[in-house]
Short mmCIF file of C-alpha atoms in Angstrom, two decimals:
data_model
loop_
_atom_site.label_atom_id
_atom_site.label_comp_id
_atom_site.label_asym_id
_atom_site.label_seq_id
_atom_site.Cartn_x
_atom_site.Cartn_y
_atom_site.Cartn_z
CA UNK A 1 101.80 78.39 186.25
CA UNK A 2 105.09 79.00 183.98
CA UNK A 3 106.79 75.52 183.42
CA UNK A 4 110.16 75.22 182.51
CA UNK A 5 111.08 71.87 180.24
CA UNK A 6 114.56 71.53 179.75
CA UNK A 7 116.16 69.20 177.43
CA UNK A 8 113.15 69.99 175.09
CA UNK A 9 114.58 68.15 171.71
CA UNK A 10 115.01 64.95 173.72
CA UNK A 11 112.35 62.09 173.52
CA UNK A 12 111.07 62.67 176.76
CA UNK A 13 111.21 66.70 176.74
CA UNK A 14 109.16 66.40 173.24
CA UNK A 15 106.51 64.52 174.74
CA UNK A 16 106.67 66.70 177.70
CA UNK A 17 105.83 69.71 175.58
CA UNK A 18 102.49 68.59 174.68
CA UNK A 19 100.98 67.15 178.09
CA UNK A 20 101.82 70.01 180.05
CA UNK A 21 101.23 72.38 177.59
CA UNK A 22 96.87 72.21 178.71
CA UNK A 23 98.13 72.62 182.20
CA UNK A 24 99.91 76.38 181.95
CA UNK A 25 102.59 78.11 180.24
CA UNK A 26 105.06 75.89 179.29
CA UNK A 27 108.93 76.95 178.38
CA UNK A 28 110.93 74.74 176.12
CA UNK A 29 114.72 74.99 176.73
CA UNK A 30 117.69 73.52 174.93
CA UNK A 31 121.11 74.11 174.91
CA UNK A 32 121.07 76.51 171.36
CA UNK A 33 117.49 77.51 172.35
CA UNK A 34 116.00 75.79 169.47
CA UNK A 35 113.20 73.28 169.00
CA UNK A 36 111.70 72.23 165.74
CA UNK A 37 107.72 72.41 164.65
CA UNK A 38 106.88 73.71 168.29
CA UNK A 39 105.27 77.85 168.75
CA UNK A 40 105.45 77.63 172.39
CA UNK A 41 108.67 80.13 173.75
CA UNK A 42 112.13 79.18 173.92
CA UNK A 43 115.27 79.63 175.61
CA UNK A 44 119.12 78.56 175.63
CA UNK A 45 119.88 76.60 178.14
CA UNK A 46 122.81 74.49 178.73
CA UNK A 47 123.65 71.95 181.14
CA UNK A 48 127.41 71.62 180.03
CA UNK A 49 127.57 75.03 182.15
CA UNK A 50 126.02 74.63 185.31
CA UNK A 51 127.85 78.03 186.63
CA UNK A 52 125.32 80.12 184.02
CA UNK A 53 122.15 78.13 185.31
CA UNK A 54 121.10 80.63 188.16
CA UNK A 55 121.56 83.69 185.86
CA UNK A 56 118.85 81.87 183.14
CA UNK A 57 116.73 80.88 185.49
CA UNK A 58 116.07 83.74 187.73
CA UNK A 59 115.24 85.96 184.11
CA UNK A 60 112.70 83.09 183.17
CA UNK A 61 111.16 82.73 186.42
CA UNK A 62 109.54 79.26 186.43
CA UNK A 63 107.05 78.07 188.97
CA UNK A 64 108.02 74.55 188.54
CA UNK A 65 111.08 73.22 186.72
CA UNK A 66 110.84 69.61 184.94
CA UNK A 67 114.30 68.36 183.95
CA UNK A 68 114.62 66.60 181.04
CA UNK A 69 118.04 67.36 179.92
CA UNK A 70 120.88 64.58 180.24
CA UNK A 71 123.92 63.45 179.11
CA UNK A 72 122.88 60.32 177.65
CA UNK A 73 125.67 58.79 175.42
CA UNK A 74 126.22 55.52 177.68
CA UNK A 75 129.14 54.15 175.86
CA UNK A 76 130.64 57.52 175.09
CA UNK A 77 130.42 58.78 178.66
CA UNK A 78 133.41 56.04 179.53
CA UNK A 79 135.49 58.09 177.47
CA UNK A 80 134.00 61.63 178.60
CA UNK A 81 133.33 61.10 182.42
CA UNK A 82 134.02 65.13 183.28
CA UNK A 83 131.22 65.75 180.87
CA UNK A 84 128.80 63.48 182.08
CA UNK A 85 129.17 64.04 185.44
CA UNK A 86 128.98 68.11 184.75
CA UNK A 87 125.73 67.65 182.83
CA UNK A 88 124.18 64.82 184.93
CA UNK A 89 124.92 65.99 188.60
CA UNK A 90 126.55 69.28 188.67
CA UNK A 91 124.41 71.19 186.65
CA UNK A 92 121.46 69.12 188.40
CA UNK A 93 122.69 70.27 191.68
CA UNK A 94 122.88 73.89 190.58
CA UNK A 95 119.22 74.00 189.63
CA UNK A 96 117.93 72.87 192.75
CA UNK A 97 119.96 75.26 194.54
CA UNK A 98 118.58 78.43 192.33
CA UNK A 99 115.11 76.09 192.99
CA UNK A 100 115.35 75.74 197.06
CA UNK A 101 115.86 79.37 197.20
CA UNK A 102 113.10 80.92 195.04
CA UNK A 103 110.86 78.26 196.49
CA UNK A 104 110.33 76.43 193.09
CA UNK A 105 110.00 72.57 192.63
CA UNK A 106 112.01 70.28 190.67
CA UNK A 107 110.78 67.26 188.57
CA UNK A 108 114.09 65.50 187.29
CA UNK A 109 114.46 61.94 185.40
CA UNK A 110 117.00 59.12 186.17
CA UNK A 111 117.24 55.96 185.12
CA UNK A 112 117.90 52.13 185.81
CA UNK A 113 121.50 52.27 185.40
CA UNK A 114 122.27 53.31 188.92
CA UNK A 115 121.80 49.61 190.04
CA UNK A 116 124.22 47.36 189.57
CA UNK A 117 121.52 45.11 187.51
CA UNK A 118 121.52 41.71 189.87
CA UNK A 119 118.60 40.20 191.11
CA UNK A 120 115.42 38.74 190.02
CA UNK A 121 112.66 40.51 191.48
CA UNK A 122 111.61 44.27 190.66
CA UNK A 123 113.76 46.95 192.25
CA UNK A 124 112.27 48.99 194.81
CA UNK A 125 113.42 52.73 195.31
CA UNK A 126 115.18 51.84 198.89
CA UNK A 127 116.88 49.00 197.17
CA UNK A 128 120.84 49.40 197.32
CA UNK A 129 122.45 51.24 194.52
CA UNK A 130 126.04 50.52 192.55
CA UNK A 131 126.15 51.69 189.30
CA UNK A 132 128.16 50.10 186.73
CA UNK A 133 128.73 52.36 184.25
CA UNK A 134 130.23 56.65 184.27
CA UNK A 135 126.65 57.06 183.10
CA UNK A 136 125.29 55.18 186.20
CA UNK A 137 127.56 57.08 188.35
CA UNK A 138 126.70 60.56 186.76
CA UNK A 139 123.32 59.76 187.49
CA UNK A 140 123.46 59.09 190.83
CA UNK A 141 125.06 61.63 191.71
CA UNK A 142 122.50 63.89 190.01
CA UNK A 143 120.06 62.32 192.52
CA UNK A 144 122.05 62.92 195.14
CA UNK A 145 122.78 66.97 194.50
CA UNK A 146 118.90 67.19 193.93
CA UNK A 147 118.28 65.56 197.21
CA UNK A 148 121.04 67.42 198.97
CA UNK A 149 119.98 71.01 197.30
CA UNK A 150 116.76 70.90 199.84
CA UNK A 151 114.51 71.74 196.40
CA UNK A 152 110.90 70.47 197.04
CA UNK A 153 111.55 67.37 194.05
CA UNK A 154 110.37 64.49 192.78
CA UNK A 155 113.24 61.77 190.95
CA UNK A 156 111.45 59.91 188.54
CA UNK A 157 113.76 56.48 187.72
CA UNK A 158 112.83 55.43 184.56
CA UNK A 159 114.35 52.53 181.79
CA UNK A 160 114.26 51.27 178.47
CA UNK A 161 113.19 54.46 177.01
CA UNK A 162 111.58 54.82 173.19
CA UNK A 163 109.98 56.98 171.26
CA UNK A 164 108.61 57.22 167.30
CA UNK A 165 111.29 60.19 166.74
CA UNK A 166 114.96 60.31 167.88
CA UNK A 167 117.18 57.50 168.21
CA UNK A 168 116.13 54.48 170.37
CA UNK A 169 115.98 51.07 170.06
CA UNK A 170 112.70 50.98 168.32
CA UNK A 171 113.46 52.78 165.48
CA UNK A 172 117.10 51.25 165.02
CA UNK A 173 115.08 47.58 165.11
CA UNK A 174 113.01 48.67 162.36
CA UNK A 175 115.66 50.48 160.54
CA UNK A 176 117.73 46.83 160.45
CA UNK A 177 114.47 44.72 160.18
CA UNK A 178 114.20 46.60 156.53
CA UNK A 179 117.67 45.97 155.35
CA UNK A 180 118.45 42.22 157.00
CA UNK A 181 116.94 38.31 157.32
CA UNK A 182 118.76 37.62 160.37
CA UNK A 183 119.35 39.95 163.69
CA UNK A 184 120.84 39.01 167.08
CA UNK A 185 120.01 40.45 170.01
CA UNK A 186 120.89 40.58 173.75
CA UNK A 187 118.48 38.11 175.32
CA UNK A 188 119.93 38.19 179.48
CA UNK A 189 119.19 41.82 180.11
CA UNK A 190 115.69 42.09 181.33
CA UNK A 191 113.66 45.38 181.78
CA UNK A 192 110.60 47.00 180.79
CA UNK A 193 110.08 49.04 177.64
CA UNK A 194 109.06 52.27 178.20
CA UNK A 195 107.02 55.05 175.75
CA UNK A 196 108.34 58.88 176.46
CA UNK A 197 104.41 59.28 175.90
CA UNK A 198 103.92 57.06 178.80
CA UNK A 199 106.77 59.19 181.13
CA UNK A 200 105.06 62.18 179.82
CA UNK A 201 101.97 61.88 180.47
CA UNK A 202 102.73 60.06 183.90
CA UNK A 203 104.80 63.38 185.14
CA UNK A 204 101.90 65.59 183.88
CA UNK A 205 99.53 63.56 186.52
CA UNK A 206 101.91 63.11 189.16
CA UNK A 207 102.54 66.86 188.98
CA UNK A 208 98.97 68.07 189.25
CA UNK A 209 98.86 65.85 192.09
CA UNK A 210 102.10 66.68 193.79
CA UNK A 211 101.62 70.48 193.36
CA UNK A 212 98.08 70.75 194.39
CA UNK A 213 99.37 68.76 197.87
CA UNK A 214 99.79 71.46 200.62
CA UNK A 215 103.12 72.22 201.40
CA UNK A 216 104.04 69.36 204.14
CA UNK A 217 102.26 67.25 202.35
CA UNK A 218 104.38 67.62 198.93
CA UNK A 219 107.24 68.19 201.15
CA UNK A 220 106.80 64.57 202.40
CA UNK A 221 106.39 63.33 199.33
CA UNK A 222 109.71 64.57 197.87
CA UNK A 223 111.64 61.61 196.79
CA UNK A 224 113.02 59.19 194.57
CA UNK A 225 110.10 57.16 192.60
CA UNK A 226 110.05 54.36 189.68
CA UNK A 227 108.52 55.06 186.26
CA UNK A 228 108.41 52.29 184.24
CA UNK A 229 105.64 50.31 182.16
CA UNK A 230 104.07 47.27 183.43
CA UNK A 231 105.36 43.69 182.98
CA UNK A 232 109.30 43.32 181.62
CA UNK A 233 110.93 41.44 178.56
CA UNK A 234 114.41 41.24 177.22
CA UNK A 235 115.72 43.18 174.42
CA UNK A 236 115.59 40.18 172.53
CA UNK A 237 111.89 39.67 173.71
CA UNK A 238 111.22 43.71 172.77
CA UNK A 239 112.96 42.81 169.15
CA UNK A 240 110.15 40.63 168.29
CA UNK A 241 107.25 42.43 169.53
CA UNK A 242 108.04 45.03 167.17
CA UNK A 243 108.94 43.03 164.32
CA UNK A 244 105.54 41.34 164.46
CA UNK A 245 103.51 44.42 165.05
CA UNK A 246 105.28 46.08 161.91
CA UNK A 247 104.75 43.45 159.48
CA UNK A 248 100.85 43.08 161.25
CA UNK A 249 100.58 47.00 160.23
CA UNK A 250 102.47 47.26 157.22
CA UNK A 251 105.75 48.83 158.20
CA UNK A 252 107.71 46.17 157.24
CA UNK A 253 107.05 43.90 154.31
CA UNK A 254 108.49 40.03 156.23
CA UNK A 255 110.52 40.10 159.80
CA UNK A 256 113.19 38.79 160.04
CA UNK A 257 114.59 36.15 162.31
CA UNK A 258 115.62 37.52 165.80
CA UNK A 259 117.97 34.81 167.30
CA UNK A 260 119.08 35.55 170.76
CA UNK A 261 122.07 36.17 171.80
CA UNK A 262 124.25 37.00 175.45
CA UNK A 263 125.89 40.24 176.76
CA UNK A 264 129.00 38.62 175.93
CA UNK A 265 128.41 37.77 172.84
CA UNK A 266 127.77 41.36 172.36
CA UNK A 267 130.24 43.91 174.38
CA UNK A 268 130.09 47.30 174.84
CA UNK A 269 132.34 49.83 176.37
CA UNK A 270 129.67 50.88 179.03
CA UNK A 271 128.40 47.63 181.61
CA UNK A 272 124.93 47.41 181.23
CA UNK A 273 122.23 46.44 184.27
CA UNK A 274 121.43 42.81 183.42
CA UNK A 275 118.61 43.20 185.70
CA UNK A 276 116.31 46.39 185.27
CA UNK A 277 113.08 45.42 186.37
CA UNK A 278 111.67 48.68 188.63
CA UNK A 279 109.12 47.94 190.96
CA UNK A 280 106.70 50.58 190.63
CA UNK A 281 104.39 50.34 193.83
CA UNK A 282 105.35 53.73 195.39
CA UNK A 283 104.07 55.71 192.60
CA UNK A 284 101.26 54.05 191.95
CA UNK A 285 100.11 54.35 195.47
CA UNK A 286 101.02 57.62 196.13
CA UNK A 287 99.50 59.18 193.25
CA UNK A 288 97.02 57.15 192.03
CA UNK A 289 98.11 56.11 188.85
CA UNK A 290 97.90 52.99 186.53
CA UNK A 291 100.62 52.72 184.53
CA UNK A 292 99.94 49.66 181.98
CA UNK A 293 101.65 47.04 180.12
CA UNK A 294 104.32 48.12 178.08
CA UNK A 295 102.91 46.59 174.72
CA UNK A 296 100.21 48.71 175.17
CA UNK A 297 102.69 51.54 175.14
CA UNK A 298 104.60 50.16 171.63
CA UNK A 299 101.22 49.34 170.09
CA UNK A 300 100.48 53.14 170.74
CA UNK A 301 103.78 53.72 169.29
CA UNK A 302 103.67 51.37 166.06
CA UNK A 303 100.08 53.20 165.13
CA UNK A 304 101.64 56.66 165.14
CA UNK A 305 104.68 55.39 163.04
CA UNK A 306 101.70 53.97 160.64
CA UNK A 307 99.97 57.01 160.51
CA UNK A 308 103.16 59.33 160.18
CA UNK A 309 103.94 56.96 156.91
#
């Protein structure tokens, strides 16, 4: 089975890379066709020109394509909303197209921000929509040119995403922990922290699952699912936990205090969901997976940081 990973730099195509890589051929694609410290092949391709898609794809050939590959600058996408929606639901929609017709099925990522972020109990997939954001919007519209392509897919929602390479809010909370005595940080947007190890190696289950399924039976289970960790926190909450698991491990020599704060204390050009707490009963269910707290994820996390020092 030849797997195409697009988006392969990203935090989630990296960790893609190695849990699929046991399960078949695996291609890594990125918009130059480059990807550091990996010997699997390679290929250019770009998102930012969905009209090339079909011609790349139909000279690689995948069996199954996973879709890494976004447009992920929140605030910048306010500024840059042609872009975002290009790379986030037009070139999405093209590869299920090129997919529907060779018979090939898609695994492709959102993410929280296509709720409007009310509420106070975990958000079901058949919950309404209303993004707040261009990046929200881009998103959903992604999901809806997969769905409306008639690809064989699976959406996989997921939030809060991190990662012990690439920018996320993990590393840029240790980065400041080293250099200050005193952070503030958003303490009224509640989600769940989520490890691209934890994505990964979800997707790599759900897939064997999914694709071993005869063909009603995956066809049925096309569809939008959540992704998340267990439990939830705040940002503020998430500050903490890693401040006291670095100084527990060595990575930092003291924390420093983390004082709450609100959203409005702290604006941004892009809204962000106040509420992204996924409910993630569908996929559990369906493919009988446990998917566990999220501090087991950052204690995973915080070890290979230690052992990377």
């Amino acid at each position: 089975m030849k797997m195409l990973i697009t988006g392969a730099r990203g935090q989630v195509g990296r960790a893609l890379l190695h849990s699929l890589a046991i399960h078949g051929e695996v291609v890594a694609a990125t918009r130059d066709g480059s990807v550091d410290n990996v010997t699997l092949p390679t290929t250019a391709l770009d998102l930012g020109r969905p009209a090339a898609l079909a011609d790349i794809l139909t000279r690689i050939d995948p069996d199954v394509i996973i879709n890494a590959a976004a447009y992920t600058a929140v605030d910048r996408a306010e500024s840059e909303p042609e872009l975002a929606h290009c790379v986030n639901a037009e070139a999405v929609g093209a590869l299920g197209r090129w997919a529907a017709d060779a018979g090939v099925p898609v695994v492709h990522y959102s993410t929280d921000y296509v709720f409007p972020g009310q509420g106070d109990c975990p958000l079901r997939e058949s919950d309404p929509t209303g993004p707040r954001s261009v990046y929200g919007h881009s998103k959903l519209a992604g999901e809806a040119a997969l769905r409306e392509s008639d690809a064989d897919h699976l959406i996989l929602r997921t939030a809060w995403v991190y990662d012990a390479q690439g920018k996320n809010f993990l590393r840029t909370m240790l980065r400041l922990g080293a250099e200050r005595d005193r952070l503030t940080v958003v303490d009224d947007q509640h989600g769940t922290p989520t490890s691209a190890n934890l994505i990964a190696t979800a997707t790599a289950h759900v897939l064997q699952h999914w694709l071993a399924a005869d063909t009603a039976t995956r066809h049925a289970q096309s569809g939008v699912y959540h992704l998340v960790a267990g439990g939830r926190t705040t940002w503020c909450g998430f500050a903490r936990a890693i401040m006291d698991r670095a100084v527990q491990v060595g990575l930092l020599a003291r924390a420093p205090q983390v004082e709450p704060i609100t959203t409005t204390d702290f604006p941004t050009p892009a809204r962000r969901p106040a509420w992204s707490v996924l409910d993630t009963t569908r996929i559990r269910e369906t493919f009988d997976i446990e998917l566990p707290a999220w501090e087991v994820g950052l204690d995973a996390v915080i070890a290979e940081l230690t052992g990377a020092r």
